[in-house]
Amino acid sequence: MTLKYPSHWLERKGGPKISVITAYDYTFARLIDRSQIDAVLVGDSLGMMIQGKPSTLPVTVDEMVYHSSLVRRGTQKFMISDIPFGVIHASFEVACSAAVRLMKEAGADAVKIEGASEPCLNVIRHLTANGIPVMGHLGFLPQSIHTLGGYRIQGKSGPDALVAQSVQLEKAGAFAMVLELIADSTAAEITKKTSIPTIGIGSGNSTDGQVQVLHDVLGLDPDFRPKHAMRMRDIGSDLISACSEFHNSIQIK
Ligand code: KIV
């Protein structure tokens, strides 16, 4: 079943698992469009995957709008675009206007907001009450790497806070939520406690779906393979040998 609207996501709660993969440009989006993937996420992970930066923090709203519009040209699948770092921090108005730009200029079907602080929940309430679907994001929040102190599993010792946040996200109107690097048992509890789909990454198998970074699935980074990466191919090595084959093929003997 195509996931065209948030109501379709709700119907998949506890049903066939929802697959989400990141995309950042037209070429890859067009190929993903021909796959069985349910939805694409234009993640601010583009800071690392596309721009070669050390984190997602430098990514701007303009860049999110630009990459989302490229992806939109390549696929009609449900497209979620990240609200990048600094936007919720700036103000309620700045956050709402970023969401509107992603929908209006880039053709996003929904936006994703990291965290469940009061400012985040306020924005989520306002957007969802005004026709902009929002996906939540809990656990390891790449935009908060400085306060979280690096990539580590969240909710191991105190799952209650995360469970409470998940309930708040649902109440605020989120149609689904990403659970990133959350202890399997906590992710399972959140999945049970909430009636919106949970989309896990590095959070075990009991979530309602999984999201992966495209470059991890394709094996495009020869130097780094995160523990939670579900690598299905080694396209990076294929690309290197294809380029070398091309180089060698034009050498005149
Ligand atoms: O930016 C991103 O790619 C993400 C996923 C890792 C969920 O937020």
PDB file of N, CA, C and O in Angstrom, residues 135-210:
ATOM      1  N   MET A 135       6.789  14.442  11.544  1.00  0.00           N
ATOM      2  CA  MET A 135       7.363  13.211  12.089  1.00  0.00           C
ATOM      3  C   MET A 135       8.281  13.621  13.243  1.00  0.00           C
ATOM      4  O   MET A 135       9.051  14.579  13.103  1.00  0.00           O
ATOM      5  N   GLY A 136       8.159  12.942  14.367  1.00  0.00           N
ATOM      6  CA  GLY A 136       9.033  13.240  15.501  1.00  0.00           C
ATOM      7  C   GLY A 136      10.338  12.459  15.390  1.00  0.00           C
ATOM      8  O   GLY A 136      10.509  11.624  14.497  1.00  0.00           O
ATOM      9  N   HIS A 137      11.247  12.729  16.297  1.00  0.00           N
ATOM     10  CA  HIS A 137      12.560  12.047  16.292  1.00  0.00           C
ATOM     11  C   HIS A 137      13.089  12.065  17.724  1.00  0.00           C
ATOM     12  O   HIS A 137      13.336  13.128  18.282  1.00  0.00           O
ATOM     13  N   LEU A 138      13.228  10.880  18.305  1.00  0.00           N
ATOM     14  CA  LEU A 138      13.679  10.761  19.701  1.00  0.00           C
ATOM     15  C   LEU A 138      14.904   9.861  19.808  1.00  0.00           C
ATOM     16  O   LEU A 138      15.212   9.100  18.889  1.00  0.00           O
ATOM     17  N   GLY A 139      15.540   9.925  20.971  1.00  0.00           N
ATOM     18  CA  GLY A 139      16.696   9.072  21.229  1.00  0.00           C
ATOM     19  C   GLY A 139      17.960   9.842  20.975  1.00  0.00           C
ATOM     20  O   GLY A 139      18.122  10.976  21.434  1.00  0.00           O
ATOM     21  N   PHE A 140      18.854   9.244  20.176  1.00  0.00           N
ATOM     22  CA  PHE A 140      20.041   9.991  19.802  1.00  0.00           C
ATOM     23  C   PHE A 140      19.626  11.044  18.781  1.00  0.00           C
ATOM     24  O   PHE A 140      19.073  10.715  17.734  1.00  0.00           O
ATOM     25  N   LEU A 141      19.874  12.303  19.115  1.00  0.00           N
ATOM     26  CA  LEU A 141      19.488  13.404  18.224  1.00  0.00           C
ATOM     27  C   LEU A 141      20.765  14.009  17.671  1.00  0.00           C
ATOM     28  O   LEU A 141      21.483  14.721  18.390  1.00  0.00           O
ATOM     29  N   PRO A 142      21.063  13.750  16.390  1.00  0.00           N
ATOM     30  CA  PRO A 142      22.339  14.242  15.848  1.00  0.00           C
ATOM     31  C   PRO A 142      22.509  15.751  16.010  1.00  0.00           C
ATOM     32  O   PRO A 142      23.627  16.235  16.162  1.00  0.00           O
ATOM     33  N   GLN A 143      21.400  16.506  16.026  1.00  0.00           N
ATOM     34  CA  GLN A 143      21.520  17.957  16.169  1.00  0.00           C
ATOM     35  C   GLN A 143      21.929  18.347  17.592  1.00  0.00           C
ATOM     36  O   GLN A 143      22.295  19.486  17.847  1.00  0.00           O
ATOM     37  N   SER A 144      21.828  17.399  18.530  1.00  0.00           N
ATOM     38  CA  SER A 144      22.186  17.695  19.928  1.00  0.00           C
ATOM     39  C   SER A 144      23.449  16.951  20.342  1.00  0.00           C
ATOM     40  O   SER A 144      23.645  16.661  21.522  1.00  0.00           O
ATOM     41  N   ILE A 145      24.295  16.665  19.356  1.00  0.00           N
ATOM     42  CA  ILE A 145      25.491  15.851  19.643  1.00  0.00           C
ATOM     43  C   ILE A 145      26.345  16.462  20.752  1.00  0.00           C
ATOM     44  O   ILE A 145      26.937  15.761  21.568  1.00  0.00           O
ATOM     45  N   HIS A 146      26.350  17.793  20.847  1.00  0.00           N
ATOM     46  CA  HIS A 146      27.200  18.434  21.859  1.00  0.00           C
ATOM     47  C   HIS A 146      26.678  18.207  23.270  1.00  0.00           C
ATOM     48  O   HIS A 146      27.460  18.095  24.207  1.00  0.00           O
ATOM     49  N   THR A 147      25.358  18.129  23.423  1.00  0.00           N
ATOM     50  CA  THR A 147      24.844  17.889  24.775  1.00  0.00           C
ATOM     51  C   THR A 147      24.748  16.384  25.063  1.00  0.00           C
ATOM     52  O   THR A 147      24.859  15.959  26.206  1.00  0.00           O
ATOM     53  N   LEU A 148      24.563  15.582  24.019  1.00  0.00           N
ATOM     54  CA  LEU A 148      24.437  14.128  24.253  1.00  0.00           C
ATOM     55  C   LEU A 148      25.806  13.473  24.438  1.00  0.00           C
ATOM     56  O   LEU A 148      25.904  12.347  24.925  1.00  0.00           O
ATOM     57  N   GLY A 149      26.856  14.180  24.009  1.00  0.00           N
ATOM     58  CA  GLY A 149      28.212  13.677  24.241  1.00  0.00           C
ATOM     59  C   GLY A 149      28.586  12.515  23.345  1.00  0.00           C
ATOM     60  O   GLY A 149      29.168  11.540  23.814  1.00  0.00           O
ATOM     61  N   GLY A 150      28.232  12.589  22.066  1.00  0.00           N
ATOM     62  CA  GLY A 150      28.669  11.571  21.108  1.00  0.00           C
ATOM     63  C   GLY A 150      27.598  10.540  20.825  1.00  0.00           C
ATOM     64  O   GLY A 150      26.525  10.546  21.427  1.00  0.00           O
ATOM     65  N   TYR A 151      27.941   9.667  19.894  1.00  0.00           N
ATOM     66  CA  TYR A 151      27.004   8.639  19.437  1.00  0.00           C
ATOM     67  C   TYR A 151      26.908   7.539  20.477  1.00  0.00           C
ATOM     68  O   TYR A 151      27.834   6.756  20.642  1.00  0.00           O
ATOM     69  N   ARG A 152      25.829   7.504  21.231  1.00  0.00           N
ATOM     70  CA  ARG A 152      25.663   6.389  22.164  1.00  0.00           C
ATOM     71  C   ARG A 152      24.182   6.058  22.339  1.00  0.00           C
ATOM     72  O   ARG A 152      23.312   6.886  22.131  1.00  0.00           O
ATOM     73  N   ILE A 153      23.954   4.792  22.692  1.00  0.00           N
ATOM     74  CA  ILE A 153      22.590   4.296  22.888  1.00  0.00           C
ATOM     75  C   ILE A 153      21.897   5.095  23.998  1.00  0.00           C
ATOM     76  O   ILE A 153      22.469   5.320  25.059  1.00  0.00           O
ATOM     77  N   GLN A 154      20.673   5.514  23.728  1.00  0.00           N
ATOM     78  CA  GLN A 154      19.899   6.303  24.677  1.00  0.00           C
ATOM     79  C   GLN A 154      18.857   5.419  25.381  1.00  0.00           C
ATOM     80  O   GLN A 154      18.385   4.449  24.798  1.00  0.00           O
ATOM     81  N   GLY A 155      18.526   5.805  26.611  1.00  0.00           N
ATOM     82  CA  GLY A 155      17.415   5.148  27.315  1.00  0.00           C
ATOM     83  C   GLY A 155      17.766   3.829  27.950  1.00  0.00           C
ATOM     84  O   GLY A 155      16.899   3.042  28.290  1.00  0.00           O
ATOM     85  N   LYS A 156      19.098   3.567  28.111  1.00  0.00           N
ATOM     86  CA  LYS A 156      19.510   2.289  28.716  1.00  0.00           C
ATOM     87  C   LYS A 156      19.147   2.262  30.193  1.00  0.00           C
ATOM     88  O   LYS A 156      18.586   1.308  30.694  1.00  0.00           O
ATOM     89  N   SER A 157      19.498   3.370  30.886  1.00  0.00           N
ATOM     90  CA  SER A 157      19.271   3.366  32.331  1.00  0.00           C
ATOM     91  C   SER A 157      17.923   3.987  32.704  1.00  0.00           C
ATOM     92  O   SER A 157      17.277   3.562  33.644  1.00  0.00           O
ATOM     93  N   GLY A 158      17.505   5.005  31.984  1.00  0.00           N
ATOM     94  CA  GLY A 158      16.243   5.647  32.362  1.00  0.00           C
ATOM     95  C   GLY A 158      15.277   5.727  31.200  1.00  0.00           C
ATOM     96  O   GLY A 158      15.147   6.776  30.562  1.00  0.00           O
ATOM     97  N   PRO A 159      14.590   4.618  30.895  1.00  0.00           N
ATOM     98  CA  PRO A 159      13.709   4.608  29.723  1.00  0.00           C
ATOM     99  C   PRO A 159      12.485   5.500  29.883  1.00  0.00           C
ATOM    100  O   PRO A 159      11.885   5.923  28.900  1.00  0.00           O
ATOM    101  N   ASP A 160      12.142   5.811  31.161  1.00  0.00           N
ATOM    102  CA  ASP A 160      10.877   6.511  31.406  1.00  0.00           C
ATOM    103  C   ASP A 160      10.782   7.855  30.694  1.00  0.00           C
ATOM    104  O   ASP A 160       9.730   8.218  30.169  1.00  0.00           O
ATOM    105  N   ALA A 161      11.892   8.603  30.694  1.00  0.00           N
ATOM    106  CA  ALA A 161      11.871   9.935  30.075  1.00  0.00           C
ATOM    107  C   ALA A 161      11.549   9.811  28.593  1.00  0.00           C
ATOM    108  O   ALA A 161      10.725  10.562  28.050  1.00  0.00           O
ATOM    109  N   LEU A 162      12.168   8.840  27.923  1.00  0.00           N
ATOM    110  CA  LEU A 162      11.925   8.668  26.484  1.00  0.00           C
ATOM    111  C   LEU A 162      10.493   8.224  26.208  1.00  0.00           C
ATOM    112  O   LEU A 162       9.860   8.682  25.253  1.00  0.00           O
ATOM    113  N   VAL A 163       9.992   7.342  27.055  1.00  0.00           N
ATOM    114  CA  VAL A 163       8.608   6.877  26.869  1.00  0.00           C
ATOM    115  C   VAL A 163       7.655   8.063  27.044  1.00  0.00           C
ATOM    116  O   VAL A 163       6.734   8.262  26.244  1.00  0.00           O
ATOM    117  N   ALA A 164       7.916   8.875  28.063  1.00  0.00           N
ATOM    118  CA  ALA A 164       7.059  10.050  28.301  1.00  0.00           C
ATOM    119  C   ALA A 164       7.129  11.012  27.110  1.00  0.00           C
ATOM    120  O   ALA A 164       6.100  11.548  26.671  1.00  0.00           O
ATOM    121  N   GLN A 165       8.330  11.208  26.571  1.00  0.00           N
ATOM    122  CA  GLN A 165       8.466  12.104  25.410  1.00  0.00           C
ATOM    123  C   GLN A 165       7.694  11.574  24.201  1.00  0.00           C
ATOM    124  O   GLN A 165       7.093  12.341  23.446  1.00  0.00           O
ATOM    125  N   SER A 166       7.719  10.249  24.029  1.00  0.00           N
ATOM    126  CA  SER A 166       7.021   9.673  22.871  1.00  0.00           C
ATOM    127  C   SER A 166       5.513   9.922  22.975  1.00  0.00           C
ATOM    128  O   SER A 166       4.843  10.211  21.984  1.00  0.00           O
ATOM    129  N   VAL A 167       5.001   9.831  24.202  1.00  0.00           N
ATOM    130  CA  VAL A 167       3.575  10.078  24.419  1.00  0.00           C
ATOM    131  C   VAL A 167       3.258  11.557  24.134  1.00  0.00           C
ATOM    132  O   VAL A 167       2.249  11.889  23.508  1.00  0.00           O
ATOM    133  N   GLN A 168       4.168  12.433  24.556  1.00  0.00           N
ATOM    134  CA  GLN A 168       3.964  13.875  24.301  1.00  0.00           C
ATOM    135  C   GLN A 168       3.983  14.180  22.809  1.00  0.00           C
ATOM    136  O   GLN A 168       3.197  14.990  22.320  1.00  0.00           O
ATOM    137  N   LEU A 169       4.883  13.507  22.091  1.00  0.00           N
ATOM    138  CA  LEU A 169       4.956  13.728  20.640  1.00  0.00           C
ATOM    139  C   LEU A 169       3.646  13.329  19.971  1.00  0.00           C
ATOM    140  O   LEU A 169       3.124  14.035  19.106  1.00  0.00           O
ATOM    141  N   GLU A 170       3.134  12.174  20.386  1.00  0.00           N
ATOM    142  CA  GLU A 170       1.861  11.720  19.811  1.00  0.00           C
ATOM    143  C   GLU A 170       0.750  12.719  20.136  1.00  0.00           C
ATOM    144  O   GLU A 170      -0.030  13.100  19.259  1.00  0.00           O
ATOM    145  N   LYS A 171       0.710  13.165  21.386  1.00  0.00           N
ATOM    146  CA  LYS A 171      -0.326  14.131  21.806  1.00  0.00           C
ATOM    147  C   LYS A 171      -0.211  15.426  21.021  1.00  0.00           C
ATOM    148  O   LYS A 171      -1.217  16.084  20.732  1.00  0.00           O
ATOM    149  N   ALA A 172       1.020  15.832  20.714  1.00  0.00           N
ATOM    150  CA  ALA A 172       1.232  17.094  19.987  1.00  0.00           C
ATOM    151  C   ALA A 172       0.774  16.972  18.535  1.00  0.00           C
ATOM    152  O   ALA A 172       0.611  17.982  17.850  1.00  0.00           O
ATOM    153  N   GLY A 173       0.610  15.728  18.055  1.00  0.00           N
ATOM    154  CA  GLY A 173       0.066  15.550  16.709  1.00  0.00           C
ATOM    155  C   GLY A 173       0.985  14.877  15.706  1.00  0.00           C
ATOM    156  O   GLY A 173       0.632  14.751  14.534  1.00  0.00           O
ATOM    157  N   ALA A 174       2.183  14.441  16.155  1.00  0.00           N
ATOM    158  CA  ALA A 174       3.099  13.772  15.214  1.00  0.00           C
ATOM    159  C   ALA A 174       2.416  12.530  14.631  1.00  0.00           C
ATOM    160  O   ALA A 174       1.681  11.839  15.345  1.00  0.00           O
ATOM    161  N   PHE A 175       2.662  12.255  13.340  1.00  0.00           N
ATOM    162  CA  PHE A 175       2.011  11.089  12.706  1.00  0.00           C
ATOM    163  C   PHE A 175       2.875   9.835  12.799  1.00  0.00           C
ATOM    164  O   PHE A 175       2.413   8.725  12.518  1.00  0.00           O
ATOM    165  N   ALA A 176       4.140  10.026  13.152  1.00  0.00           N
ATOM    166  CA  ALA A 176       5.088   8.907  13.282  1.00  0.00           C
ATOM    167  C   ALA A 176       6.306   9.449  13.998  1.00  0.00           C
ATOM    168  O   ALA A 176       6.433  10.671  14.162  1.00  0.00           O
ATOM    169  N   MET A 177       7.191   8.556  14.457  1.00  0.00           N
ATOM    170  CA  MET A 177       8.418   9.075  15.066  1.00  0.00           C
ATOM    171  C   MET A 177       9.593   8.154  14.806  1.00  0.00           C
ATOM    172  O   MET A 177       9.442   6.926  14.803  1.00  0.00           O
ATOM    173  N   VAL A 178      10.731   8.799  14.553  1.00  0.00           N
ATOM    174  CA  VAL A 178      11.986   8.053  14.410  1.00  0.00           C
ATOM    175  C   VAL A 178      12.523   7.788  15.809  1.00  0.00           C
ATOM    176  O   VAL A 178      12.504   8.670  16.669  1.00  0.00           O
ATOM    177  N   LEU A 179      12.971   6.560  16.046  1.00  0.00           N
ATOM    178  CA  LEU A 179      13.637   6.215  17.310  1.00  0.00           C
ATOM    179  C   LEU A 179      15.070   5.840  16.964  1.00  0.00           C
ATOM    180  O   LEU A 179      15.317   4.786  16.372  1.00  0.00           O
ATOM    181  N   GLU A 180      15.988   6.751  17.272  1.00  0.00           N
ATOM    182  CA  GLU A 180      17.384   6.532  16.853  1.00  0.00           C
ATOM    183  C   GLU A 180      18.248   6.105  18.036  1.00  0.00           C
ATOM    184  O   GLU A 180      18.284   6.779  19.081  1.00  0.00           O
ATOM    185  N   LEU A 181      18.954   5.015  17.855  1.00  0.00           N
ATOM    186  CA  LEU A 181      19.888   4.486  18.868  1.00  0.00           C
ATOM    187  C   LEU A 181      19.268   4.459  20.262  1.00  0.00           C
ATOM    188  O   LEU A 181      19.826   4.988  21.215  1.00  0.00           O
ATOM    189  N   ILE A 182      18.107   3.833  20.328  1.00  0.00           N
ATOM    190  CA  ILE A 182      17.424   3.668  21.615  1.00  0.00           C
ATOM    191  C   ILE A 182      17.527   2.192  22.000  1.00  0.00           C
ATOM    192  O   ILE A 182      17.415   1.313  21.139  1.00  0.00           O
ATOM    193  N   ALA A 183      17.735   1.928  23.290  1.00  0.00           N
ATOM    194  CA  ALA A 183      17.818   0.538  23.748  1.00  0.00           C
ATOM    195  C   ALA A 183      16.595  -0.237  23.239  1.00  0.00           C
ATOM    196  O   ALA A 183      15.471   0.282  23.282  1.00  0.00           O
ATOM    197  N   ASP A 184      16.836  -1.464  22.749  1.00  0.00           N
ATOM    198  CA  ASP A 184      15.762  -2.255  22.119  1.00  0.00           C
ATOM    199  C   ASP A 184      14.502  -2.324  22.994  1.00  0.00           C
ATOM    200  O   ASP A 184      13.380  -2.183  22.511  1.00  0.00           O
ATOM    201  N   SER A 185      14.723  -2.539  24.299  1.00  0.00           N
ATOM    202  CA  SER A 185      13.563  -2.725  25.180  1.00  0.00           C
ATOM    203  C   SER A 185      12.761  -1.423  25.307  1.00  0.00           C
ATOM    204  O   SER A 185      11.528  -1.443  25.366  1.00  0.00           O
ATOM    205  N   THR A 186      13.468  -0.284  25.318  1.00  0.00           N
ATOM    206  CA  THR A 186      12.766   1.007  25.404  1.00  0.00           C
ATOM    207  C   THR A 186      12.006   1.270  24.112  1.00  0.00           C
ATOM    208  O   THR A 186      10.859   1.744  24.143  1.00  0.00           O
ATOM    209  N   ALA A 187      12.637   0.965  22.980  1.00  0.00           N
ATOM    210  CA  ALA A 187      11.963   1.167  21.687  1.00  0.00           C
ATOM    211  C   ALA A 187      10.704   0.297  21.619  1.00  0.00           C
ATOM    212  O   ALA A 187       9.654   0.727  21.127  1.00  0.00           O
ATOM    213  N   ALA A 188      10.814  -0.925  22.166  1.00  0.00           N
ATOM    214  CA  ALA A 188       9.661  -1.839  22.156  1.00  0.00           C
ATOM    215  C   ALA A 188       8.546  -1.256  23.026  1.00  0.00           C
ATOM    216  O   ALA A 188       7.359  -1.298  22.653  1.00  0.00           O
ATOM    217  N   GLU A 189       8.925  -0.694  24.165  1.00  0.00           N
ATOM    218  CA  GLU A 189       7.928  -0.128  25.078  1.00  0.00           C
ATOM    219  C   GLU A 189       7.231   1.074  24.422  1.00  0.00           C
ATOM    220  O   GLU A 189       6.003   1.222  24.507  1.00  0.00           O
ATOM    221  N   ILE A 190       8.031   1.924  23.770  1.00  0.00           N
ATOM    222  CA  ILE A 190       7.448   3.100  23.101  1.00  0.00           C
ATOM    223  C   ILE A 190       6.488   2.644  21.999  1.00  0.00           C
ATOM    224  O   ILE A 190       5.390   3.178  21.847  1.00  0.00           O
ATOM    225  N   THR A 191       6.900   1.635  21.272  1.00  0.00           N
ATOM    226  CA  THR A 191       6.071   1.119  20.170  1.00  0.00           C
ATOM    227  C   THR A 191       4.730   0.605  20.699  1.00  0.00           C
ATOM    228  O   THR A 191       3.685   0.782  20.072  1.00  0.00           O
ATOM    229  N   LYS A 192       4.784  -0.030  21.866  1.00  0.00           N
ATOM    230  CA  LYS A 192       3.560  -0.561  22.478  1.00  0.00           C
ATOM    231  C   LYS A 192       2.673   0.557  23.029  1.00  0.00           C
ATOM    232  O   LYS A 192       1.457   0.521  22.917  1.00  0.00           O
ATOM    233  N   LYS A 193       3.324   1.553  23.631  1.00  0.00           N
ATOM    234  CA  LYS A 193       2.589   2.612  24.342  1.00  0.00           C
ATOM    235  C   LYS A 193       1.926   3.631  23.423  1.00  0.00           C
ATOM    236  O   LYS A 193       0.995   4.322  23.823  1.00  0.00           O
ATOM    237  N   THR A 194       2.446   3.780  22.201  1.00  0.00           N
ATOM    238  CA  THR A 194       1.942   4.831  21.307  1.00  0.00           C
ATOM    239  C   THR A 194       1.122   4.216  20.183  1.00  0.00           C
ATOM    240  O   THR A 194       1.329   3.056  19.824  1.00  0.00           O
ATOM    241  N   SER A 195       0.228   5.024  19.618  1.00  0.00           N
ATOM    242  CA  SER A 195      -0.562   4.455  18.516  1.00  0.00           C
ATOM    243  C   SER A 195      -0.136   5.021  17.166  1.00  0.00           C
ATOM    244  O   SER A 195      -0.815   4.811  16.164  1.00  0.00           O
ATOM    245  N   ILE A 196       1.001   5.727  17.148  1.00  0.00           N
ATOM    246  CA  ILE A 196       1.552   6.146  15.845  1.00  0.00           C
ATOM    247  C   ILE A 196       2.769   5.262  15.554  1.00  0.00           C
ATOM    248  O   ILE A 196       3.404   4.755  16.484  1.00  0.00           O
ATOM    249  N   PRO A 197       3.088   5.054  14.253  1.00  0.00           N
ATOM    250  CA  PRO A 197       4.197   4.159  13.935  1.00  0.00           C
ATOM    251  C   PRO A 197       5.552   4.672  14.431  1.00  0.00           C
ATOM    252  O   PRO A 197       5.824   5.870  14.355  1.00  0.00           O
ATOM    253  N   THR A 198       6.359   3.750  14.932  1.00  0.00           N
ATOM    254  CA  THR A 198       7.734   4.068  15.325  1.00  0.00           C
ATOM    255  C   THR A 198       8.653   3.549  14.223  1.00  0.00           C
ATOM    256  O   THR A 198       8.480   2.429  13.738  1.00  0.00           O
ATOM    257  N   ILE A 199       9.585   4.392  13.835  1.00  0.00           N
ATOM    258  CA  ILE A 199      10.504   4.033  12.752  1.00  0.00           C
ATOM    259  C   ILE A 199      11.911   4.017  13.346  1.00  0.00           C
ATOM    260  O   ILE A 199      12.447   5.068  13.700  1.00  0.00           O
ATOM    261  N   GLY A 200      12.479   2.840  13.478  1.00  0.00           N
ATOM    262  CA  GLY A 200      13.736   2.716  14.207  1.00  0.00           C
ATOM    263  C   GLY A 200      14.973   2.826  13.341  1.00  0.00           C
ATOM    264  O   GLY A 200      14.946   2.584  12.132  1.00  0.00           O
ATOM    265  N   ILE A 201      16.048   3.224  14.003  1.00  0.00           N
ATOM    266  CA  ILE A 201      17.386   3.106  13.396  1.00  0.00           C
ATOM    267  C   ILE A 201      18.328   2.784  14.554  1.00  0.00           C
ATOM    268  O   ILE A 201      18.447   3.556  15.501  1.00  0.00           O
ATOM    269  N   GLY A 202      18.893   1.602  14.511  1.00  0.00           N
ATOM    270  CA  GLY A 202      19.745   1.157  15.610  1.00  0.00           C
ATOM    271  C   GLY A 202      18.969   0.999  16.902  1.00  0.00           C
ATOM    272  O   GLY A 202      19.522   1.193  17.983  1.00  0.00           O
ATOM    273  N   SER A 203      17.692   0.643  16.814  1.00  0.00           N
ATOM    274  CA  SER A 203      16.850   0.542  18.012  1.00  0.00           C
ATOM    275  C   SER A 203      16.106  -0.792  18.087  1.00  0.00           C
ATOM    276  O   SER A 203      15.009  -0.866  18.653  1.00  0.00           O
ATOM    277  N   GLY A 204      16.674  -1.825  17.494  1.00  0.00           N
ATOM    278  CA  GLY A 204      16.070  -3.163  17.561  1.00  0.00           C
ATOM    279  C   GLY A 204      15.027  -3.405  16.489  1.00  0.00           C
ATOM    280  O   GLY A 204      14.849  -2.592  15.573  1.00  0.00           O
ATOM    281  N   ASN A 205      14.342  -4.544  16.661  1.00  0.00           N
ATOM    282  CA  ASN A 205      13.433  -5.006  15.602  1.00  0.00           C
ATOM    283  C   ASN A 205      11.959  -4.815  15.901  1.00  0.00           C
ATOM    284  O   ASN A 205      11.114  -5.184  15.098  1.00  0.00           O
ATOM    285  N   SER A 206      11.658  -4.284  17.080  1.00  0.00           N
ATOM    286  CA  SER A 206      10.224  -4.252  17.414  1.00  0.00           C
ATOM    287  C   SER A 206       9.515  -2.980  16.972  1.00  0.00           C
ATOM    288  O   SER A 206       8.317  -2.828  17.212  1.00  0.00           O
ATOM    289  N   THR A 207      10.236  -2.063  16.343  1.00  0.00           N
ATOM    290  CA  THR A 207       9.584  -0.844  15.852  1.00  0.00           C
ATOM    291  C   THR A 207       8.692  -1.176  14.652  1.00  0.00           C
ATOM    292  O   THR A 207       8.822  -2.242  14.050  1.00  0.00           O
ATOM    293  N   ASP A 208       7.811  -0.224  14.306  1.00  0.00           N
ATOM    294  CA  ASP A 208       6.868  -0.468  13.195  1.00  0.00           C
ATOM    295  C   ASP A 208       7.528  -0.329  11.821  1.00  0.00           C
ATOM    296  O   ASP A 208       6.920  -0.632  10.801  1.00  0.00           O
ATOM    297  N   GLY A 209       8.739   0.189  11.815  1.00  0.00           N
ATOM    298  CA  GLY A 209       9.458   0.327  10.552  1.00  0.00           C
ATOM    299  C   GLY A 209      10.909   0.618  10.829  1.00  0.00           C
ATOM    300  O   GLY A 209      11.328   0.685  11.993  1.00  0.00           O
ATOM    301  N   GLN A 210      11.673   0.765   9.772  1.00  0.00           N
ATOM    302  CA  GLN A 210      13.103   1.065   9.906  1.00  0.00           C
ATOM    303  C   GLN A 210      13.451   2.175   8.937  1.00  0.00           C
ATOM    304  O   GLN A 210      12.899   2.246   7.833  1.00  0.00           O
TER     305      GLN A 210
END
